[in-house]
Short mmCIF file of N, CA and C in Angstrom, two decimals:
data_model
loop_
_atom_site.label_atom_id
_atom_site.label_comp_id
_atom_site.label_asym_id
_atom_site.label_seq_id
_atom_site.Cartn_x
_atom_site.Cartn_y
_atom_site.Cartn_z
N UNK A 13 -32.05 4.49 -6.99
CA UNK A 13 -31.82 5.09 -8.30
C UNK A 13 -30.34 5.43 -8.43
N UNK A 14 -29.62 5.35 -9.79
CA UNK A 14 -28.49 5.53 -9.69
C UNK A 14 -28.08 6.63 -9.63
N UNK A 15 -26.69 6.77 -9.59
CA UNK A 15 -26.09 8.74 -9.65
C UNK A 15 -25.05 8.37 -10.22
N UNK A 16 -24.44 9.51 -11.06
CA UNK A 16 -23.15 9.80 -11.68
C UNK A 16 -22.46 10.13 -11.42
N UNK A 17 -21.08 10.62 -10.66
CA UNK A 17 -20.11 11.14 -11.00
C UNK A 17 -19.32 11.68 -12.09
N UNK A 18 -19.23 12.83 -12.57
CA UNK A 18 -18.35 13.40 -13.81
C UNK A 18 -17.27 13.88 -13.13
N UNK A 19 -16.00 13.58 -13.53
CA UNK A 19 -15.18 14.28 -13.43
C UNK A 19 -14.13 14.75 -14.95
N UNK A 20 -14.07 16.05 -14.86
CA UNK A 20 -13.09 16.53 -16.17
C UNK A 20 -12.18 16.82 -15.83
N UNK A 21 -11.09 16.26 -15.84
CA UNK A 21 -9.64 16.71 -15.63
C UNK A 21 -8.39 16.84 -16.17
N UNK A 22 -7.98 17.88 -15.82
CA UNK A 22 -6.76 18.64 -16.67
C UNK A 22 -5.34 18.17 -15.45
N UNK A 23 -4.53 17.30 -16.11
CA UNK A 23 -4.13 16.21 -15.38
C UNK A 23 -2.18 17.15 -15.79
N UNK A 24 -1.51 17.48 -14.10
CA UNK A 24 -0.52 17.94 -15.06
C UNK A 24 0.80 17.18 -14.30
N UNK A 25 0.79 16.30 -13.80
CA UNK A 25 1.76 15.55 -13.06
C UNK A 25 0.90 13.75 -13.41
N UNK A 26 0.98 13.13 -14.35
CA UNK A 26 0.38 11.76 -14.44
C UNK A 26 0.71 10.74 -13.76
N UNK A 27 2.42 10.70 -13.33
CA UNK A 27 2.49 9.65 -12.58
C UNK A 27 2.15 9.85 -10.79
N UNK A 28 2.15 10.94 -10.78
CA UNK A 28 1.32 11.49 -9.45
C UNK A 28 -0.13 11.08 -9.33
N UNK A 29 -0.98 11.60 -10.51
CA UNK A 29 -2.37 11.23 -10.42
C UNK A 29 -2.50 10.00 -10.89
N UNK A 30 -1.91 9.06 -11.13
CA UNK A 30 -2.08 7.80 -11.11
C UNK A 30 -1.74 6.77 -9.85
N UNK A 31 -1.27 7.54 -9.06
CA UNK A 31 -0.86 7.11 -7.88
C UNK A 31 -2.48 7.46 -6.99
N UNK A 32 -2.90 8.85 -7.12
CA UNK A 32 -4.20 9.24 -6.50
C UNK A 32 -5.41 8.03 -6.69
N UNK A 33 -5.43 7.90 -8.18
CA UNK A 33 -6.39 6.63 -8.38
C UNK A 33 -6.18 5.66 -7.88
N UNK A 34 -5.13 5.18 -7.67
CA UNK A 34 -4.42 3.19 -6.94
C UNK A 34 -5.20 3.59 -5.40
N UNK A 35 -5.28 4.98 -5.05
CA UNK A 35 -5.62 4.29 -3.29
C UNK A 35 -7.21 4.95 -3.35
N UNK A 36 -7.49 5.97 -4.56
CA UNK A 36 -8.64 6.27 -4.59
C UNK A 36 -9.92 4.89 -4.87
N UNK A 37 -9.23 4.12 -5.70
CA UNK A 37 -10.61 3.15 -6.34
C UNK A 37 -11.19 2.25 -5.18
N UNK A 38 -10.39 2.02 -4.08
CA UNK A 38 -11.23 1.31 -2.89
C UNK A 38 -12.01 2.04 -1.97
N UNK A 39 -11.80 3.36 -2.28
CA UNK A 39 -12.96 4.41 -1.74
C UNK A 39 -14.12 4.74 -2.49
N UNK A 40 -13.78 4.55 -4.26
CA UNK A 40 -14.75 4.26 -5.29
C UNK A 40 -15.67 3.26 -4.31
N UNK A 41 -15.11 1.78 -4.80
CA UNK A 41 -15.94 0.60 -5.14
C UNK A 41 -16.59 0.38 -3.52
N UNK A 42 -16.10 1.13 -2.11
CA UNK A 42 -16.18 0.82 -0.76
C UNK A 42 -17.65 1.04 -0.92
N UNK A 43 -18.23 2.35 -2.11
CA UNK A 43 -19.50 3.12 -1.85
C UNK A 43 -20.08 2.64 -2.57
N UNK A 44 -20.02 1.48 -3.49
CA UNK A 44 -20.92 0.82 -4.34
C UNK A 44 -20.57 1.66 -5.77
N UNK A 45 -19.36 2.29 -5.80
CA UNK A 45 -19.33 3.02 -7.38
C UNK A 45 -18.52 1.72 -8.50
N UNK A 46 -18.69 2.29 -9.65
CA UNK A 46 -18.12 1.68 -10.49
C UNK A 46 -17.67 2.64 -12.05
N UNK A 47 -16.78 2.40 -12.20
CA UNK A 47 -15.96 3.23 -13.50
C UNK A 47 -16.82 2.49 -14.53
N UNK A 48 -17.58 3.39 -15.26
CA UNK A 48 -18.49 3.59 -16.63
C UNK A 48 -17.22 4.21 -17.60
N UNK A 49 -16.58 4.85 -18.01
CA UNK A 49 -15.39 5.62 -18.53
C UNK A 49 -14.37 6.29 -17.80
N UNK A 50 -13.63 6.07 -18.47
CA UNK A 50 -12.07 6.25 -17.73
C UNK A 50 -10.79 7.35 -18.72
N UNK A 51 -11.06 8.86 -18.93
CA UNK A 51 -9.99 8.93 -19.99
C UNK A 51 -9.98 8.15 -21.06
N UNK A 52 -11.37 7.86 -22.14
CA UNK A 52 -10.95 7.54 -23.14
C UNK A 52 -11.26 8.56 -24.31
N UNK A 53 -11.41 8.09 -25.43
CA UNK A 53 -11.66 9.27 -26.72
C UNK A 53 -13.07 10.19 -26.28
N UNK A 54 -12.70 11.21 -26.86
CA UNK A 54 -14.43 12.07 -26.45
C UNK A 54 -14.59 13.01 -27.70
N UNK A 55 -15.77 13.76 -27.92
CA UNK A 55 -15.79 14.43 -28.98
C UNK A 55 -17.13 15.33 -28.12
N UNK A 56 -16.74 16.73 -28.87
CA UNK A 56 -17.79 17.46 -28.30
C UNK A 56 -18.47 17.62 -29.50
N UNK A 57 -19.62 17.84 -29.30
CA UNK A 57 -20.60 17.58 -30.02
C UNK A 57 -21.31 19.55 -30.55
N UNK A 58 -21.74 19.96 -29.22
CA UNK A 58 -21.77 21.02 -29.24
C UNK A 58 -21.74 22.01 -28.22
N UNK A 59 -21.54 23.46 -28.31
CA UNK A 59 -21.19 24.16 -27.26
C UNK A 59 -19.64 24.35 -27.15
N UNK A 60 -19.46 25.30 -26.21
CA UNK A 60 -17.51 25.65 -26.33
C UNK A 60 -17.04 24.60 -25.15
N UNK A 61 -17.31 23.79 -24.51
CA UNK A 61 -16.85 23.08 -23.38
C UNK A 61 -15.87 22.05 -24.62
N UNK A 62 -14.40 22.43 -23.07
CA UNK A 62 -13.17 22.42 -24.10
C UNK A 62 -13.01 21.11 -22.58
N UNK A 63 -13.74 19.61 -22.98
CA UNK A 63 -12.78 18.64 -21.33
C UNK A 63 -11.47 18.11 -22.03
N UNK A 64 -11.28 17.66 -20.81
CA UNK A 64 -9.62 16.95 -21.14
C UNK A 64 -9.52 15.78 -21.16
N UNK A 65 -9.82 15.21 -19.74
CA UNK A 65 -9.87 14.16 -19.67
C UNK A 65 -11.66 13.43 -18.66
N UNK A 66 -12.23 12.83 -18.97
CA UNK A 66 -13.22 12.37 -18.45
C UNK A 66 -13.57 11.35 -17.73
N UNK A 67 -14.15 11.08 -16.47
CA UNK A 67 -13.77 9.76 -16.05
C UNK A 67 -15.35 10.06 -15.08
N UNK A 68 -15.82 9.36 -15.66
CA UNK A 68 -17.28 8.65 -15.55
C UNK A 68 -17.56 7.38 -14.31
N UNK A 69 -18.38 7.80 -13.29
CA UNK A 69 -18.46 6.24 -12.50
C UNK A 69 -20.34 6.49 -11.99
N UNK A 70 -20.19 5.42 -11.91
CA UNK A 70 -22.23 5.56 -11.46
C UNK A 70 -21.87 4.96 -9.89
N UNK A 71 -22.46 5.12 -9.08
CA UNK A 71 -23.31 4.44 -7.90
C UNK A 71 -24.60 4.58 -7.93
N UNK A 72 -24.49 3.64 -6.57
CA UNK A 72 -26.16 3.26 -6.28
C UNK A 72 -27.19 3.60 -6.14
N UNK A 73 -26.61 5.01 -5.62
CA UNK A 73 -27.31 6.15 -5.38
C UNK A 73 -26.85 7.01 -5.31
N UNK A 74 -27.65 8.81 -4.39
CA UNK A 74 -26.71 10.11 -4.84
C UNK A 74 -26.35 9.92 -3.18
N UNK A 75 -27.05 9.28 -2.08
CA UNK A 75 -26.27 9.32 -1.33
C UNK A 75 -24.70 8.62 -1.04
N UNK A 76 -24.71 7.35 -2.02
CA UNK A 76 -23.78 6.91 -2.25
C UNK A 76 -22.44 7.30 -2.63
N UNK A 77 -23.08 8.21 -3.62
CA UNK A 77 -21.88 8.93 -4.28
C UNK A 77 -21.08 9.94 -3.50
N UNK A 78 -22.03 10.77 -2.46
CA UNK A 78 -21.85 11.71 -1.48
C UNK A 78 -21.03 11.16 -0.35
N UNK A 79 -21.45 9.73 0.11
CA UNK A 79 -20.95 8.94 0.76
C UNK A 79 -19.20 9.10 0.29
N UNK A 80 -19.07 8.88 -0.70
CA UNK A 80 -17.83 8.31 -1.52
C UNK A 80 -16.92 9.68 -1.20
N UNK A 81 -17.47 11.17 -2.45
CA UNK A 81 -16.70 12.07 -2.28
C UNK A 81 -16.17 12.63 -0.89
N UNK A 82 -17.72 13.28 0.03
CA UNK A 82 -17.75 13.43 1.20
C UNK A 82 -16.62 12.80 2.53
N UNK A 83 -16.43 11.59 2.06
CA UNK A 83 -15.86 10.38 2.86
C UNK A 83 -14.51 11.25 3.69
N UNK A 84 -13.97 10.44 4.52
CA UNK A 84 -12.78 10.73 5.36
C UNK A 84 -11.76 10.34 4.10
N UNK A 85 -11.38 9.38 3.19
CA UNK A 85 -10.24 8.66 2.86
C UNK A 85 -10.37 9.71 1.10
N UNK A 86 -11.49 9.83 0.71
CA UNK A 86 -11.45 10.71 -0.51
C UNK A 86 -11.01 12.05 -0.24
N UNK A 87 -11.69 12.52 0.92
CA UNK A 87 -11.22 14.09 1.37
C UNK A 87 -9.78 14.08 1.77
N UNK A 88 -9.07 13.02 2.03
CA UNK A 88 -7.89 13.05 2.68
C UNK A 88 -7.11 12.94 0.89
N UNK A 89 -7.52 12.17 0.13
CA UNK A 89 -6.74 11.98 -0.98
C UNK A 89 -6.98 13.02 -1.85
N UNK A 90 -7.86 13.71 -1.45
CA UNK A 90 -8.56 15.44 -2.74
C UNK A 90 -7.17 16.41 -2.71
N UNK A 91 -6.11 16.60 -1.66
CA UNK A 91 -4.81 17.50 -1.60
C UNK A 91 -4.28 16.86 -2.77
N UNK A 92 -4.11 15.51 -2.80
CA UNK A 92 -2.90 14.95 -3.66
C UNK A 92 -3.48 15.32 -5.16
N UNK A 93 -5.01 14.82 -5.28
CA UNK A 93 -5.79 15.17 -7.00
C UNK A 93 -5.48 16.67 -7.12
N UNK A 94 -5.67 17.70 -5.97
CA UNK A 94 -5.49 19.08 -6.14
C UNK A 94 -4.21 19.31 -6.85
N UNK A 95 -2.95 18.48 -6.36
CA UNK A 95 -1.72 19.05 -6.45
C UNK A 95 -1.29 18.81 -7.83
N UNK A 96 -1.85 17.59 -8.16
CA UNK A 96 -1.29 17.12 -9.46
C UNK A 96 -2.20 17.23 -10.75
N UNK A 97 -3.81 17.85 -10.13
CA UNK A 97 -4.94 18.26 -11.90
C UNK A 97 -5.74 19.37 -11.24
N UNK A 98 -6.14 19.51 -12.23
CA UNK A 98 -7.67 20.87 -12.55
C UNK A 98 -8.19 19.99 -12.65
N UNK A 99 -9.56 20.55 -11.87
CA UNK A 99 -11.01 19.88 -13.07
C UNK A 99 -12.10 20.64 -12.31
N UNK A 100 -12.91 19.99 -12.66
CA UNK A 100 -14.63 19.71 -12.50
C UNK A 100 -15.14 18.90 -11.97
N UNK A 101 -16.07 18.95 -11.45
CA UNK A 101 -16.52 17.58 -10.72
C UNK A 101 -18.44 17.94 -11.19
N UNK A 102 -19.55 16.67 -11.36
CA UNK A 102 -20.39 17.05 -11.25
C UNK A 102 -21.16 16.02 -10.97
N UNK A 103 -22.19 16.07 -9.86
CA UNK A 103 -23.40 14.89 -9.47
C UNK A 103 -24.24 15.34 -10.05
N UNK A 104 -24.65 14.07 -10.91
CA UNK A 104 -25.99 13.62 -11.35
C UNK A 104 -26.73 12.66 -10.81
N UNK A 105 -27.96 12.95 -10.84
CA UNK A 105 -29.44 11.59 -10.26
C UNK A 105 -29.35 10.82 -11.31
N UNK A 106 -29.45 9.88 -11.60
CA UNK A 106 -30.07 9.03 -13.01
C UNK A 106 -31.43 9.06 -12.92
N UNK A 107 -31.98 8.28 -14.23
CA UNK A 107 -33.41 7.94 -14.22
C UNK A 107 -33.99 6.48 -13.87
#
């Protein structure tokens, strides 16, 4: 069954966190994930949740995804996302 990744992020150094993503996405795709949305337009619909930026990926599963965050090469690259955004992070199961 699949799982989600959400992440909302308040991004305040870009060419920094664009550097995080170039070595992050082979730790993505290593776990079977894949980018569903990436920072594009969003609209809140309802409720006060104020995101910034959104970046959406599914895997294969929730161990997958756990696999991914959890990992040696994501945990090693989480200082650099720390240094340069805010956010949120949230796992979802799919149906």
């Amino acid at each position: 069954m699949s799982a989600y990744v959400i992440f909302d992020i308040d991004i305040h150094d870009l060419a920094r966190y664009q550097d995080f993503m170039t070595q992050a996405k082979p730790a993505i795709e290593a776990a079977g994930g894949k980018y569903l949305a990436r920072g594009g337009e969003h609209k809140v619909l309802e409720g006060d949740w104020e995101p910034r930026r959104i970046v959406l990926f599914e895997f294969p599963s929730m161990a997958k995804a756990e696999e991914f965050y959890y990992g040696d090469v994501y945990q090693g690259l989480k200082t650099i996302r720390d240094a340069c955004s805010s956010g949120r992070v949230v796992l979802v199961d799919g149906i």
